[in-house]
Amino acid sequence: MSSQKGNVARSRPQRHQNTFSFKNDKFDKSVQTKKINAKLHDGVCQRCKEVLEWRVKYSKYKPLSKPKKCVKCLQKSVKDSYHIMCRPCACELEVCAKCGKKEDIVIPFNKEPEKTEIPESNLRSNHRSCRRNEEESDDDLDFDIDLDNTKDNQVD
């Protein structure tokens, strides 16, 4: 009986199990964190996309401060973190921009760059200029003269 004692599995309660998941923006509500969370990871394979999403989820993602050099065209045109190729080279060769392998690209690159945020000051000035343009156009459109009726009135 003593030989079976070592094979018996002990059932202990798990004491250190996490009760809630990690949230990367719980305490850090900065603009940079919001930009990182909103970033779309395009032009990469499924595995690289999962790696980048994990980095974002657990606050390990570090954005680039200045562009890196592309391994294909050797220009400083890589603007996405952890990527080794610029967008044009990756599109042309149809490879993952992060690992450089010829894998299925999950989300292809957009042809035109997206503007994620427009500063509020520009929005206000655009709003004011639009109002001015509307007021000016309203002034121009106040002249509703029907020329056919005036000629008929003059002839009579």
Short mmCIF file of C-alpha atoms in Angstrom, two decimals:
data_model
loop_
_atom_site.label_atom_id
_atom_site.label_comp_id
_atom_site.label_asym_id
_atom_site.label_seq_id
_atom_site.Cartn_x
_atom_site.Cartn_y
_atom_site.Cartn_z
CA MET A 1 0.00 0.00 0.00
CA SER A 2 2.84 2.39 0.68
CA SER A 3 4.05 2.06 -2.95
CA GLN A 4 0.69 3.39 -4.22
CA LYS A 5 0.97 6.45 -2.02
CA GLY A 6 3.27 8.24 -4.50
CA ASN A 7 0.87 7.73 -7.43
CA VAL A 8 -2.13 9.32 -5.75
CA ALA A 9 -2.93 12.73 -7.21
CA ARG A 10 -3.46 15.42 -4.67
CA SER A 11 -6.33 17.78 -5.20
CA ARG A 12 -5.53 21.21 -3.86
CA PRO A 13 -7.62 24.26 -4.47
CA GLN A 14 -6.02 26.75 -6.85
CA ARG A 15 -5.18 29.73 -4.72
CA HIS A 16 -3.51 32.07 -7.20
CA GLN A 17 -5.94 32.02 -10.10
CA ASN A 18 -6.55 35.41 -11.71
CA THR A 19 -10.02 36.74 -11.04
CA PHE A 20 -9.98 39.40 -13.79
CA SER A 21 -8.16 39.90 -17.06
CA PHE A 22 -5.48 42.52 -17.61
CA LYS A 23 -6.66 45.80 -19.16
CA ASN A 24 -3.97 47.91 -20.75
CA ASP A 25 -5.90 51.18 -20.43
CA LYS A 26 -7.21 50.78 -16.89
CA PHE A 27 -4.80 53.28 -15.37
CA ASP A 28 -3.10 54.70 -18.48
CA LYS A 29 -5.66 56.84 -20.32
CA SER A 30 -3.10 58.66 -22.47
CA VAL A 31 -3.53 59.63 -26.10
CA GLN A 32 -0.69 57.30 -27.12
CA THR A 33 -2.43 54.28 -25.52
CA LYS A 34 -5.67 55.16 -27.32
CA LYS A 35 -3.82 55.38 -30.66
CA ILE A 36 -2.12 52.02 -30.05
CA ASN A 37 -5.43 50.36 -29.14
CA ALA A 38 -7.10 51.78 -32.27
CA LYS A 39 -4.28 50.72 -34.63
CA LEU A 40 -5.24 48.41 -37.47
CA HIS A 41 -2.59 45.75 -38.16
CA ASP A 42 -2.77 45.32 -41.91
CA GLY A 43 -0.39 43.74 -44.40
CA VAL A 44 0.68 40.93 -42.06
CA CYS A 45 0.03 37.19 -41.87
CA GLN A 46 -2.28 35.63 -39.28
CA ARG A 47 0.53 34.67 -36.88
CA CYS A 48 2.15 38.11 -36.96
CA LYS A 49 -1.25 39.75 -36.51
CA GLU A 50 -1.84 37.66 -33.37
CA VAL A 51 1.62 38.57 -32.05
CA LEU A 52 0.99 42.29 -32.58
CA GLU A 53 -2.47 42.06 -30.98
CA TRP A 54 -0.94 40.29 -27.96
CA ARG A 55 1.64 43.08 -27.64
CA VAL A 56 -1.11 45.70 -27.73
CA LYS A 57 -3.30 43.78 -25.28
CA TYR A 58 -0.58 43.45 -22.64
CA SER A 59 1.02 46.91 -23.08
CA LYS A 60 4.18 45.55 -24.71
CA TYR A 61 3.70 47.41 -28.04
CA LYS A 62 6.17 50.25 -28.54
CA PRO A 63 5.49 52.62 -31.46
CA LEU A 64 8.38 53.81 -33.62
CA SER A 65 9.75 57.28 -32.95
CA LYS A 66 11.32 57.58 -36.41
CA PRO A 67 11.07 55.44 -39.58
CA LYS A 68 13.20 52.29 -39.94
CA LYS A 69 15.07 51.06 -43.00
CA CYS A 70 13.27 48.64 -45.33
CA VAL A 71 15.16 45.40 -46.03
CA LYS A 72 14.16 45.42 -49.72
CA CYS A 73 14.48 49.00 -50.98
CA LEU A 74 16.89 50.15 -48.21
CA GLN A 75 14.98 53.41 -47.74
CA LYS A 76 13.93 54.74 -44.34
CA SER A 77 10.26 54.19 -45.06
CA VAL A 78 9.08 51.58 -42.52
CA LYS A 79 6.66 53.46 -40.27
CA ASP A 80 5.00 50.53 -38.48
CA SER A 81 6.56 48.99 -35.38
CA TYR A 82 8.05 45.49 -35.64
CA HIS A 83 7.81 45.53 -39.46
CA ILE A 84 10.86 44.89 -41.65
CA MET A 85 9.42 46.06 -44.98
CA CYS A 86 7.72 49.23 -46.14
CA ARG A 87 4.16 49.07 -47.44
CA PRO A 88 5.00 49.42 -51.18
CA CYS A 89 7.62 46.63 -51.09
CA ALA A 90 5.33 44.28 -49.13
CA CYS A 91 2.45 44.94 -51.55
CA GLU A 92 4.65 44.44 -54.60
CA LEU A 93 6.14 41.16 -53.37
CA GLU A 94 2.87 40.02 -51.70
CA VAL A 95 4.63 39.01 -48.47
CA CYS A 96 4.05 39.69 -44.79
CA ALA A 97 5.53 43.08 -43.86
CA LYS A 98 6.59 41.82 -40.41
CA CYS A 99 8.17 38.40 -40.99
CA GLY A 100 8.81 38.64 -44.75
CA LYS A 101 7.31 35.21 -45.49
CA LYS A 102 4.97 34.56 -48.39
CA GLU A 103 1.90 33.83 -46.26
CA ASP A 104 -1.76 34.67 -46.71
CA ILE A 105 -2.20 38.33 -45.80
CA VAL A 106 -5.14 38.69 -43.41
CA ILE A 107 -5.96 42.37 -44.01
CA PRO A 108 -4.34 43.83 -47.15
CA PHE A 109 -2.85 47.34 -47.10
CA ASN A 110 -5.07 50.27 -48.03
CA LYS A 111 -3.89 52.19 -51.06
CA GLU A 112 -4.35 55.62 -49.42
CA PRO A 113 -3.07 56.38 -45.93
CA GLU A 114 -5.79 56.85 -43.32
CA LYS A 115 -6.07 59.95 -41.20
CA THR A 116 -6.99 58.59 -37.80
CA GLU A 117 -7.35 61.86 -35.97
CA ILE A 118 -8.12 65.41 -37.05
CA PRO A 119 -7.10 68.04 -34.49
CA GLU A 120 -10.03 69.87 -32.92
CA SER A 121 -8.66 73.29 -33.83
CA ASN A 122 -8.82 72.35 -37.52
CA LEU A 123 -12.36 71.10 -37.09
CA ARG A 124 -13.43 74.38 -35.52
CA SER A 125 -11.81 76.51 -38.20
CA ASN A 126 -13.29 74.32 -40.95
CA HIS A 127 -16.68 74.60 -39.30
CA ARG A 128 -16.40 78.41 -39.19
CA SER A 129 -15.28 78.65 -42.81
CA CYS A 130 -18.13 76.37 -43.87
CA ARG A 131 -20.59 78.66 -42.08
CA ARG A 132 -19.11 81.70 -43.82
CA ASN A 133 -19.35 79.96 -47.18
CA GLU A 134 -22.97 79.03 -46.53
CA GLU A 135 -23.82 82.61 -45.54
CA GLU A 136 -22.15 83.98 -48.68
CA SER A 137 -23.88 81.46 -50.90
CA ASP A 138 -27.23 82.29 -49.26
CA ASP A 139 -26.69 85.97 -50.07
CA ASP A 140 -25.98 85.11 -53.70
CA LEU A 141 -29.08 82.94 -53.97
CA ASP A 142 -31.50 85.63 -52.71
CA PHE A 143 -31.96 86.99 -56.23
CA ASP A 144 -34.93 85.00 -57.48
CA ILE A 145 -36.05 86.93 -60.53
CA ASP A 146 -38.10 85.28 -63.17
CA LEU A 147 -37.07 87.03 -66.39
CA ASP A 148 -39.89 85.59 -68.47
CA ASN A 149 -42.58 87.19 -66.30
CA THR A 150 -40.86 90.61 -66.34
CA LYS A 151 -40.74 90.69 -70.17
CA ASP A 152 -44.42 89.77 -70.37
CA ASN A 153 -45.25 92.52 -67.89
CA GLN A 154 -43.30 95.12 -69.87
CA VAL A 155 -44.93 94.23 -73.19
CA ASP A 156 -48.49 94.60 -71.80
#
